[in-house]
């Protein structure tokens, strides 16, 4: 599975403006969906650099490639006022709700199996 952050060519999708757009994950971790928004280190091709800071609330649009087929995915809104920091151990991730989970816990919630 791979992930690529991306937006519409004109930078606007319905009522949403693209603030940052990048393609081609720079590592296996990024291909697995773990990346820093606005970071040029996560992707090899930054199409639209982040100018200024992120808005207080935003969505992440991603294109996920599974078995060679691209699927679009939009995350739930991320509200920076709601996000809490945490010390994460190896193989721990923070969900957009601020819940800390392991990869196995996250995968167990999936409705499909990746083989």
Coordinates of N, CA and C in Angstrom, one line a residue:
X1 N 0.9 -1.2 0.0 CA 0.0 0.0 0.0 C 0.9 1.2 0.0
X2 N 0.5 2.3 -0.7 CA 1.2 3.5 -0.7 C 0.3 4.7 -0.6
X3 N 0.8 5.8 -0.1 CA 0.0 7.0 0.1 C 0.7 8.2 -0.6
X4 N -0.1 9.0 -1.2 CA 0.4 10.2 -1.8 C -0.5 11.4 -1.5
X5 N -0.1 12.4 -0.8 CA -0.9 13.6 -0.5 C -1.1 14.3 -1.9
X6 N -2.3 14.7 -2.2 CA -2.5 15.3 -3.4 C -3.8 16.2 -3.4
X7 N -3.9 17.1 -4.3 CA -5.1 18.0 -4.5 C -5.4 18.1 -5.9
X8 N -6.5 18.9 -6.2 CA -6.9 19.1 -7.5 C -5.9 20.0 -8.3
X9 N -5.9 19.9 -9.6 CA -4.9 20.6 -10.4 C -5.0 22.1 -10.2
X10 N -6.2 22.7 -10.0 CA -6.4 24.1 -9.8 C -6.2 24.5 -8.4
X11 N -6.0 23.6 -7.5 CA -5.7 23.9 -6.1 C -7.0 24.1 -5.3
X12 N -8.2 23.9 -5.9 CA -9.4 24.1 -5.2 C -10.3 22.8 -5.5
X13 N -10.8 22.2 -4.5 CA -11.7 21.1 -4.6 C -13.0 21.5 -3.9
X14 N -14.1 21.7 -4.7 CA -15.3 22.2 -4.2 C -15.1 23.5 -3.4
X15 N -15.2 23.5 -2.1 CA -15.0 24.7 -1.3 C -13.7 24.6 -0.5
X16 N -12.8 23.7 -0.9 CA -11.5 23.5 -0.2 C -10.4 24.0 -1.0
X17 N -9.5 24.7 -0.4 CA -8.3 25.1 -1.1 C -7.1 24.2 -0.7
X18 N -6.3 23.8 -1.7 CA -5.2 23.0 -1.4 C -4.0 23.9 -0.9
X19 N -3.6 23.5 0.3 CA -2.5 24.3 1.0 C -1.1 23.7 0.7
X20 N -1.1 22.4 0.5 CA 0.2 21.7 0.2 C -0.1 20.4 -0.6
X21 N 0.7 20.1 -1.5 CA 0.5 18.9 -2.4 C 1.9 18.3 -2.7
X22 N 1.9 17.0 -2.5 CA 3.2 16.3 -2.8 C 2.9 14.9 -3.3
X23 N 3.9 14.3 -4.0 CA 3.8 13.0 -4.6 C 5.1 12.2 -4.4
X24 N 5.0 10.9 -4.6 CA 6.1 10.0 -4.6 C 6.8 9.9 -3.2
X25 N 6.3 9.0 -2.4 CA 6.8 8.8 -1.0 C 8.3 8.6 -1.0
X26 N 9.0 9.2 -0.1 CA 10.4 9.1 0.0 C 10.9 7.9 0.8
X27 N 10.0 7.1 1.5 CA 10.4 6.0 2.3 C 9.2 5.0 2.4
X28 N 9.5 3.8 2.9 CA 8.5 2.8 3.1 C 7.5 3.3 4.2
X29 N 8.0 4.0 5.2 CA 7.1 4.6 6.2 C 6.0 5.5 5.6
X30 N 6.5 6.4 4.7 CA 5.6 7.3 4.1 C 4.6 6.6 3.2
X31 N 5.1 5.6 2.5 CA 4.2 4.7 1.6 C 3.1 4.1 2.5
X32 N 3.4 3.8 3.8 CA 2.5 3.2 4.7 C 1.5 4.2 5.3
X33 N 1.7 5.5 4.9 CA 0.8 6.6 5.4 C 1.3 7.4 6.6
X34 N 2.5 7.3 7.0 CA 3.1 8.1 8.1 C 4.0 9.2 7.4
X35 N 3.5 10.4 7.5 CA 4.3 11.5 6.9 C 3.9 12.8 7.6
X36 N 4.8 13.8 7.4 CA 4.6 15.1 8.0 C 4.0 16.0 6.9
X37 N 2.9 16.7 7.2 CA 2.3 17.6 6.3 C 3.2 18.8 6.2
X38 N 3.5 19.2 5.0 CA 4.3 20.4 4.7 C 5.8 20.1 4.7
X39 N 6.2 18.8 4.9 CA 7.6 18.5 4.9 C 8.1 18.0 3.6
X40 N 9.1 18.6 3.1 CA 9.7 18.2 1.8 C 10.5 16.9 1.9
X41 N 10.7 16.5 3.2 CA 11.5 15.2 3.4 C 10.6 14.0 3.2
X42 N 9.3 14.1 3.3 CA 8.5 12.9 3.3 C 8.2 12.5 1.8
X43 N 8.2 13.4 0.9 CA 8.0 13.1 -0.5 C 9.1 13.6 -1.4
X44 N 9.3 12.9 -2.5 CA 10.4 13.4 -3.4 C 9.9 14.5 -4.4
X45 N 8.6 14.7 -4.6 CA 8.1 15.7 -5.5 C 7.0 16.5 -4.8
X46 N 7.4 17.7 -4.3 CA 6.5 18.6 -3.7 C 5.9 19.5 -4.8
X47 N 4.6 19.3 -5.1 CA 4.0 20.1 -6.2 C 3.6 21.5 -5.8
X48 N 3.2 21.6 -4.5 CA 2.8 22.9 -4.0 C 3.3 23.0 -2.5
X49 N 4.3 23.8 -2.3 CA 4.9 23.9 -1.0 C 3.9 24.6 0.0
X50 N 3.9 24.2 1.2 CA 3.1 24.9 2.3 C 3.7 26.3 2.5
X51 N 2.8 27.3 2.3 CA 3.2 28.7 2.6 C 2.6 29.1 3.9
X52 N 3.3 29.6 4.8 CA 2.8 29.9 6.1 C 2.5 28.7 7.0
X53 N 1.5 28.8 7.8 CA 1.2 27.7 8.7 C -0.1 27.1 8.3
X54 N -0.3 25.9 8.8 CA -1.6 25.2 8.5 C -2.8 25.9 9.2
X55 N -3.9 25.9 8.5 CA -5.1 26.5 9.2 C -5.4 25.7 10.4
X56 N -6.3 26.2 11.3 CA -6.6 25.6 12.6 C -7.4 24.3 12.3
X57 N -8.1 24.2 11.2 CA -8.8 23.0 10.9 C -8.6 22.7 9.4
X58 N -8.3 21.4 9.1 CA -8.1 21.0 7.7 C -8.4 19.6 7.5
X59 N -8.4 19.2 6.2 CA -8.6 17.8 5.8 C -7.3 17.3 5.1
X60 N -7.1 16.0 5.1 CA -6.0 15.5 4.3 C -6.6 14.6 3.3
X61 N -6.4 14.9 2.0 CA -6.8 14.1 0.9 C -5.5 13.2 0.5
X62 N -5.7 12.0 0.3 CA -4.6 11.1 -0.1 C -5.1 10.1 -1.2
X63 N -4.1 9.7 -2.0 CA -4.4 8.7 -2.9 C -3.7 7.4 -2.5
X64 N -4.4 6.4 -2.2 CA -3.9 5.1 -1.7 C -3.9 4.1 -2.8
X65 N -2.7 3.5 -3.1 CA -2.6 2.5 -4.1 C -2.6 1.1 -3.5
X66 N -3.6 0.3 -3.8 CA -3.7 -1.1 -3.3 C -3.8 -2.0 -4.5
X67 N -2.9 -3.0 -4.5 CA -2.9 -4.0 -5.6 C -2.8 -3.3 -7.0
X68 N -2.1 -2.2 -7.1 CA -2.0 -1.5 -8.3 C -3.1 -0.6 -8.7
X69 N -4.1 -0.5 -7.9 CA -5.3 0.4 -8.2 C -5.3 1.6 -7.2
X70 N -5.4 2.8 -7.8 CA -5.5 4.0 -6.9 C -6.9 4.3 -6.4
X71 N -7.0 4.6 -5.2 CA -8.2 5.0 -4.6 C -8.1 6.3 -3.8
X72 N -9.0 7.2 -3.9 CA -9.0 8.4 -3.2 C -9.5 8.3 -1.8
X73 N -8.9 8.9 -0.9 CA -9.4 8.9 0.5 C -9.3 10.3 1.1
X74 N -10.3 10.7 1.8 CA -10.3 12.0 2.5 C -10.5 11.6 4.0
X75 N -9.6 12.2 4.8 CA -9.6 11.9 6.2 C -10.7 12.8 6.9
X76 N -11.1 12.5 8.1 CA -12.0 13.4 8.9 C -11.2 14.7 9.1
X77 N -12.0 15.7 9.5 CA -11.3 17.0 9.7 C -10.3 16.9 10.9
X78 N -9.2 17.5 10.7 CA -8.2 17.6 11.8 C -8.3 19.0 12.4
X79 N -8.6 19.1 13.6 CA -8.7 20.4 14.4 C -7.5 20.5 15.3
X80 N -6.6 21.4 14.9 CA -5.3 21.5 15.7 C -5.5 21.9 17.1
X81 N -6.7 22.6 17.4 CA -7.0 22.9 18.8 C -7.3 21.7 19.6
X82 N -7.7 20.6 18.9 CA -8.1 19.3 19.6 C -7.0 18.4 19.7
X83 N -6.0 18.5 18.8 CA -4.9 17.5 18.8 C -4.0 17.7 20.0
X84 N -3.7 16.6 20.7 CA -2.8 16.6 21.8 C -1.5 15.9 21.4
X85 N -0.5 16.3 22.1 CA 0.8 15.7 21.8 C 0.9 14.4 22.7
X86 N 1.8 13.5 22.3 CA 2.1 12.3 23.1 C 3.5 11.8 22.8
X87 N 4.1 11.1 23.7 CA 5.3 10.4 23.5 C 4.9 9.1 22.9
X88 N 5.4 8.8 21.7 CA 5.0 7.6 21.0 C 6.2 6.6 21.0
X89 N 5.9 5.3 21.3 CA 6.9 4.3 21.2 C 7.0 3.8 19.8
X90 N 8.0 3.0 19.5 CA 8.1 2.4 18.1 C 6.8 1.7 17.9
X91 N 6.3 1.8 16.7 CA 5.0 1.1 16.2 C 3.8 1.6 17.0
X92 N 3.8 2.9 17.4 CA 2.6 3.5 18.0 C 2.3 4.7 17.1
X93 N 1.0 5.0 16.9 CA 0.6 6.1 16.1 C -0.6 6.8 16.8
X94 N -0.7 8.1 16.5 CA -1.8 8.8 17.1 C -2.9 9.0 16.0
X95 N -4.1 8.7 16.3 CA -5.2 8.9 15.4 C -5.7 10.3 15.5
X96 N -6.5 10.8 14.5 CA -6.9 12.2 14.5 C -7.7 12.5 15.7
X97 N -8.3 11.5 16.4 CA -9.0 11.8 17.7 C -8.1 12.0 18.9
X98 N -6.8 11.7 18.6 CA -5.8 11.8 19.7 C -5.6 10.5 20.5
X99 N -6.1 9.4 19.9 CA -6.0 8.1 20.5 C -4.7 7.4 20.1
X100 N -3.9 6.9 21.0 CA -2.6 6.2 20.6 C -2.9 4.7 20.4
X101 N -2.5 4.2 19.2 CA -2.7 2.8 18.9 C -1.5 2.2 18.2
X102 N -1.4 0.9 18.2 CA -0.3 0.2 17.5 C -0.8 -0.1 16.1
X103 N 0.1 -0.4 15.2 CA -0.3 -0.8 13.8 C -1.3 -2.0 13.9
X104 N -1.0 -3.0 14.7 CA -1.9 -4.1 14.8 C -3.3 -3.7 15.2
X105 N -3.4 -2.8 16.2 CA -4.8 -2.3 16.6 C -5.5 -1.5 15.5
X106 N -4.7 -0.8 14.8 CA -5.3 0.0 13.6 C -5.8 -1.0 12.6
X107 N -4.9 -1.9 12.2 CA -5.2 -2.9 11.2 C -6.4 -3.8 11.6
X108 N -6.6 -4.1 12.8 CA -7.7 -4.9 13.3 C -9.1 -4.2 13.1
X109 N -9.1 -2.9 12.9 CA -10.3 -2.2 12.7 C -10.7 -2.2 11.2
X110 N -9.8 -2.5 10.3 CA -10.1 -2.4 8.9 C -11.1 -3.5 8.5
X111 N -11.9 -3.1 7.5 CA -12.9 -4.0 7.0 C -12.4 -5.0 6.0
X112 N -11.2 -4.7 5.4 CA -10.6 -5.6 4.4 C -9.3 -6.0 4.9
X113 N -8.8 -7.1 4.3 CA -7.5 -7.6 4.7 C -6.5 -7.3 3.6
X114 N -5.3 -6.9 4.0 CA -4.2 -6.7 3.0 C -3.3 -7.9 3.1
X115 N -3.1 -8.5 1.9 CA -2.3 -9.7 1.9 C -1.0 -9.5 1.1

